CSV table of C-alpha atoms in Angstrom, one decimal:
chain,number,residue,atom,x,y,z
A,284,UNK,CA,4.8,-66.1,1.0
A,285,UNK,CA,6.4,-63.5,-0.7
A,286,UNK,CA,9.9,-62.5,-0.8
A,287,UNK,CA,12.7,-60.6,-1.5
A,288,UNK,CA,16.4,-59.4,-0.6
A,289,UNK,CA,16.7,-57.3,2.3
A,290,UNK,CA,18.4,-54.3,-0.2
A,291,UNK,CA,15.8,-54.3,-1.8
A,292,UNK,CA,13.2,-54.4,1.4
A,293,UNK,CA,14.8,-51.7,1.7
A,294,UNK,CA,14.7,-49.6,-1.1
A,295,UNK,CA,10.8,-49.7,-0.5
A,296,UNK,CA,11.7,-47.3,1.9
A,297,UNK,CA,12.8,-45.1,-0.4
A,298,UNK,CA,10.0,-45.5,-2.5
A,299,UNK,CA,7.6,-45.2,-0.1
A,300,UNK,CA,9.7,-41.8,1.2
A,301,UNK,CA,8.7,-40.1,-2.6
A,302,UNK,CA,4.7,-41.0,-2.2
A,303,UNK,CA,4.5,-39.8,0.5
A,304,UNK,CA,6.1,-36.5,-0.6
A,305,UNK,CA,3.8,-37.0,-3.9
A,306,UNK,CA,0.4,-37.6,-1.5
A,307,UNK,CA,1.3,-34.7,0.6
A,308,UNK,CA,1.5,-31.9,-2.3
A,309,UNK,CA,-1.9,-33.7,-3.9
A,310,UNK,CA,-3.3,-33.2,-0.2
A,311,UNK,CA,-1.9,-29.5,-1.0
A,312,UNK,CA,-3.2,-28.9,-4.2
A,313,UNK,CA,-6.3,-30.3,-3.1
A,314,UNK,CA,-6.3,-27.4,0.2
A,315,UNK,CA,-5.7,-24.4,-2.5
A,316,UNK,CA,-8.5,-25.6,-4.8
A,317,UNK,CA,-11.2,-25.6,-2.0
A,318,UNK,CA,-9.1,-22.2,-0.2
A,319,UNK,CA,-12.6,-21.4,1.6
A,320,UNK,CA,-11.8,-17.1,0.2
A,321,UNK,CA,-13.0,-18.8,-3.1
A,322,UNK,CA,-15.9,-19.9,-1.9
A,323,UNK,CA,-16.9,-17.1,0.7
A,324,UNK,CA,-15.7,-14.6,-2.9
A,325,UNK,CA,-17.6,-16.3,-5.8
A,326,UNK,CA,-21.2,-16.0,-3.1
A,327,UNK,CA,-20.6,-12.2,-2.5
A,328,UNK,CA,-20.0,-12.0,-6.6
A,329,UNK,CA,-23.4,-13.2,-7.0
A,330,UNK,CA,-24.7,-10.9,-4.1
A,331,UNK,CA,-23.5,-8.2,-5.8
A,332,UNK,CA,-23.9,-9.1,-9.4
A,333,UNK,CA,-28.0,-10.0,-8.0
A,334,UNK,CA,-28.2,-6.7,-6.9
A,335,UNK,CA,-26.0,-5.1,-9.5
A,336,UNK,CA,-28.3,-6.2,-12.3
A,337,UNK,CA,-31.8,-5.0,-10.3
A,338,UNK,CA,-30.4,-1.5,-9.7
A,339,UNK,CA,-29.7,-2.0,-13.9
A,340,UNK,CA,-33.2,-2.9,-14.0
A,341,UNK,CA,-34.4,0.5,-12.0
A,342,UNK,CA,-32.8,2.6,-14.3
A,343,UNK,CA,-33.9,0.9,-17.4
A,344,UNK,CA,-37.6,1.2,-16.1
A,345,UNK,CA,-37.0,4.9,-14.7
A,346,UNK,CA,-35.3,5.5,-18.9
A,347,UNK,CA,-38.7,4.1,-20.2
A,348,UNK,CA,-40.8,6.3,-17.5
A,349,UNK,CA,-38.6,9.3,-18.4
A,350,UNK,CA,-39.2,8.8,-22.2
A,351,UNK,CA,-42.9,8.4,-22.6
A,352,UNK,CA,-42.9,11.0,-19.7
A,353,UNK,CA,-40.7,13.6,-22.7
A,354,UNK,CA,-43.3,12.3,-24.9
A,355,UNK,CA,-46.6,13.0,-22.9
A,356,UNK,CA,-44.9,16.6,-22.5
A,357,UNK,CA,-44.3,17.2,-26.6
A,358,UNK,CA,-47.3,16.2,-27.5
A,359,UNK,CA,-49.3,18.9,-25.3
A,360,UNK,CA,-46.4,21.4,-26.2
A,361,UNK,CA,-46.8,21.0,-30.0
A,362,UNK,CA,-51.1,21.0,-29.5
A,363,UNK,CA,-50.5,24.3,-27.3
A,364,UNK,CA,-48.1,25.7,-30.2
A,365,UNK,CA,-50.7,24.7,-32.6
A,366,UNK,CA,-53.9,26.7,-30.7
A,367,UNK,CA,-51.5,29.7,-30.1
A,368,UNK,CA,-50.8,30.0,-33.6
A,369,UNK,CA,-54.9,30.1,-34.4
A,370,UNK,CA,-55.7,32.1,-31.5
A,371,UNK,CA,-52.7,34.8,-33.0
A,372,UNK,CA,-54.7,34.4,-36.9
A,373,UNK,CA,-57.5,35.9,-35.0
A,374,UNK,CA,-59.9,34.1,-37.3
A,375,UNK,CA,-62.8,32.3,-36.4
A,376,UNK,CA,-66.1,33.3,-34.2
A,377,UNK,CA,-65.1,35.2,-31.6
A,378,UNK,CA,-66.7,32.4,-29.5
A,379,UNK,CA,-64.6,29.6,-31.3
A,380,UNK,CA,-61.4,31.6,-29.6
A,381,UNK,CA,-62.9,32.1,-26.1
A,382,UNK,CA,-63.3,28.4,-26.2
A,383,UNK,CA,-59.3,28.5,-27.8
A,384,UNK,CA,-58.0,30.0,-24.9
A,385,UNK,CA,-60.3,27.8,-22.7
A,386,UNK,CA,-58.3,25.1,-24.3
A,387,UNK,CA,-54.7,27.0,-24.0
A,388,UNK,CA,-54.6,28.1,-20.3
A,389,UNK,CA,-56.8,23.7,-19.4
A,390,UNK,CA,-52.8,22.5,-21.9
A,391,UNK,CA,-50.5,24.5,-20.4
A,392,UNK,CA,-52.3,23.2,-17.2
A,393,UNK,CA,-51.2,19.9,-17.7
A,394,UNK,CA,-48.3,19.9,-19.6
A,395,UNK,CA,-47.2,22.5,-16.4
A,396,UNK,CA,-48.1,18.5,-14.6
A,397,UNK,CA,-46.5,17.0,-17.5
A,398,UNK,CA,-43.4,18.9,-16.9
A,399,UNK,CA,-43.5,18.1,-12.9
A,400,UNK,CA,-43.6,14.4,-13.6
A,401,UNK,CA,-40.7,14.3,-16.4
A,402,UNK,CA,-39.0,16.6,-13.3
A,403,UNK,CA,-39.7,14.0,-10.6
A,404,UNK,CA,-38.4,11.1,-13.4
A,405,UNK,CA,-35.4,12.5,-13.7
A,406,UNK,CA,-34.6,13.1,-10.2
A,407,UNK,CA,-35.6,9.4,-9.5
A,408,UNK,CA,-33.0,8.6,-12.6
A,409,UNK,CA,-30.4,10.6,-11.1
A,410,UNK,CA,-30.5,8.9,-7.6
A,411,UNK,CA,-31.3,5.2,-9.6
A,412,UNK,CA,-28.3,5.7,-11.7
A,413,UNK,CA,-26.1,7.0,-8.9
A,414,UNK,CA,-26.7,4.2,-7.1
A,415,UNK,CA,-25.7,1.5,-10.1
A,416,UNK,CA,-22.5,3.4,-10.4
A,417,UNK,CA,-22.0,2.9,-6.4
A,418,UNK,CA,-23.2,-1.2,-7.2
A,419,UNK,CA,-20.8,-1.2,-10.1
A,420,UNK,CA,-18.1,-0.1,-7.8
A,421,UNK,CA,-19.1,-3.4,-5.2
A,422,UNK,CA,-18.9,-5.4,-8.2
A,423,UNK,CA,-15.6,-4.3,-9.0
A,424,UNK,CA,-14.1,-4.7,-5.9
A,425,UNK,CA,-15.1,-8.0,-5.4
A,426,UNK,CA,-13.7,-9.0,-9.4
A,427,UNK,CA,-10.4,-7.4,-7.8
A,428,UNK,CA,-10.2,-9.2,-4.8
A,429,UNK,CA,-11.4,-12.5,-6.6
A,430,UNK,CA,-8.6,-12.0,-9.5
A,431,UNK,CA,-6.2,-11.4,-6.6
A,432,UNK,CA,-7.1,-14.8,-4.6
A,433,UNK,CA,-7.6,-16.6,-7.9
A,434,UNK,CA,-4.0,-15.4,-9.6
A,435,UNK,CA,-1.9,-16.3,-6.1
A,436,UNK,CA,-3.4,-19.5,-6.2
A,437,UNK,CA,-2.9,-20.3,-9.6
A,438,UNK,CA,1.0,-19.5,-8.9
A,439,UNK,CA,1.0,-21.7,-5.8
A,440,UNK,CA,-0.9,-24.6,-7.9
A,441,UNK,CA,1.2,-24.1,-10.7
A,442,UNK,CA,4.0,-24.7,-8.1
A,443,UNK,CA,3.1,-28.0,-7.0
A,444,UNK,CA,2.7,-29.3,-9.6
A,445,UNK,CA,5.9,-28.6,-11.0
A,446,UNK,CA,7.1,-30.0,-7.5
A,447,UNK,CA,5.2,-33.4,-8.2
A,448,UNK,CA,6.4,-33.6,-11.5
A,449,UNK,CA,9.7,-33.5,-10.0
A,450,UNK,CA,8.6,-36.3,-7.3
A,451,UNK,CA,7.0,-38.3,-10.2
A,452,UNK,CA,10.3,-38.4,-12.1
A,453,UNK,CA,12.4,-39.3,-9.3
A,454,UNK,CA,9.7,-42.2,-8.3
A,455,UNK,CA,9.6,-43.6,-11.6
A,456,UNK,CA,12.8,-43.4,-12.6
A,457,UNK,CA,13.6,-45.7,-9.2
A,458,UNK,CA,11.0,-47.7,-9.3
A,459,UNK,CA,12.4,-48.5,-12.8
A,460,UNK,CA,15.5,-50.5,-10.6
A,461,UNK,CA,13.3,-52.4,-8.7
A,462,UNK,CA,12.4,-56.0,-8.2
A,463,UNK,CA,9.5,-56.7,-10.8
A,464,UNK,CA,7.8,-59.2,-8.1
A,465,UNK,CA,7.9,-56.0,-5.2
A,466,UNK,CA,7.5,-54.0,-6.7
A,467,UNK,CA,4.1,-55.0,-7.8
A,468,UNK,CA,3.1,-56.3,-4.5
A,469,UNK,CA,4.2,-52.4,-3.4
A,470,UNK,CA,2.0,-51.0,-5.9
A,471,UNK,CA,-1.2,-53.2,-4.6
A,472,UNK,CA,-0.4,-52.7,-1.3
A,473,UNK,CA,-0.1,-49.1,-1.3
A,474,UNK,CA,-3.1,-49.0,-3.5
A,475,UNK,CA,-5.8,-50.8,-0.8
A,476,UNK,CA,-4.0,-49.1,2.5
A,477,UNK,CA,-2.9,-46.1,1.5
A,478,UNK,CA,0.6,-46.3,2.9
A,479,UNK,CA,2.9,-49.5,0.5
A,480,UNK,CA,5.6,-49.6,3.1
A,481,UNK,CA,7.1,-48.7,6.5
A,482,UNK,CA,9.6,-49.7,8.6
A,483,UNK,CA,10.1,-52.1,11.9
A,484,UNK,CA,11.6,-50.1,14.5
A,485,UNK,CA,12.8,-51.4,18.2
A,486,UNK,CA,9.5,-53.9,17.9
A,487,UNK,CA,7.2,-50.3,16.7
A,488,UNK,CA,5.1,-50.2,13.4
A,489,UNK,CA,6.6,-46.9,12.0
A,490,UNK,CA,3.4,-47.3,9.3
A,491,UNK,CA,0.5,-47.2,12.7
A,492,UNK,CA,2.6,-45.9,15.0
A,493,UNK,CA,2.1,-49.3,17.0
A,494,UNK,CA,4.4,-51.2,19.3
A,495,UNK,CA,3.8,-55.0,18.0
A,496,UNK,CA,2.1,-57.6,20.4
A,497,UNK,CA,4.6,-60.5,21.6
A,498,UNK,CA,2.8,-63.0,18.9
A,499,UNK,CA,3.1,-60.7,16.0
A,500,UNK,CA,6.7,-60.4,16.4
A,501,UNK,CA,7.5,-63.5,17.3
A,502,UNK,CA,6.0,-64.4,13.9
A,503,UNK,CA,8.2,-61.7,12.1
A,504,UNK,CA,11.6,-63.3,13.8
A,505,UNK,CA,10.2,-66.9,13.3
A,506,UNK,CA,10.6,-65.3,9.4
A,507,UNK,CA,13.7,-65.7,6.8
A,508,UNK,CA,14.5,-62.8,5.9
A,509,UNK,CA,14.1,-62.7,2.7
A,510,UNK,CA,10.1,-62.9,3.5
A,511,UNK,CA,8.1,-60.3,3.3
A,512,UNK,CA,6.0,-59.6,6.4
A,513,UNK,CA,3.4,-57.2,6.7
A,514,UNK,CA,2.2,-54.8,9.2
A,515,UNK,CA,-1.3,-56.7,11.4
A,516,UNK,CA,-2.7,-53.4,12.1
A,517,UNK,CA,-2.1,-51.1,9.5
A,518,UNK,CA,-1.4,-53.7,6.3
A,519,UNK,CA,1.7,-53.0,4.7
A,520,UNK,CA,4.9,-54.0,4.3
A,521,UNK,CA,6.9,-54.3,7.6
A,522,UNK,CA,11.0,-53.3,6.2
A,523,UNK,CA,13.6,-54.9,8.6
A,524,UNK,CA,15.7,-52.2,9.9
A,525,UNK,CA,19.0,-53.4,11.7
A,526,UNK,CA,17.3,-52.6,15.0
A,527,UNK,CA,14.2,-53.5,14.2
A,528,UNK,CA,13.8,-56.3,17.3
């Protein structure tokens, strides 16, 4: 059975207090890192960006369609200009001039139709650009909310880490003054059980919160004061205080 002076064993309670604080800070860090608001905002941002991408693509396609419509109008307008110049020159056979007039009438009708198409595309493009701008505002709003919450969480995480650094320093300093054998046993128990040591107070283990059975208490009474005893329920080191029994 491992042994350590009762005064040394009592020091384990202070060490356990520091480890409990570090565990609490670690839990706090995990809670901050898994804040559900971040996941919700990331999901919302993903959806918003997807819709923004679709809006941009629709604008891109409409812009390309407008360019084609403008090119069609320009092409017909250039032909009309050439034919009008020929007609106004008065040169050529009369039947050719009559045919040219018919062509011009057809071309003007074609230009009118193409300009209607061009106007419709322009109106649709204006609407699509407005939708893109509105969707961009939504993305900006979600990103802004994300940034605010992320900054808040980063600040809280920094505070947790700063406190943990202080506690780790205190623990390292305190542990350096403990009996090496007892410390090794404590560390092994802490790693295996999650709790290294707890007080035995009025027959109750403060690790498990359970009152020990008469048989277990009898075994502890029979143990020497410098014997290291363990909680039968939690498996951690039981430190016998002055009022343990």
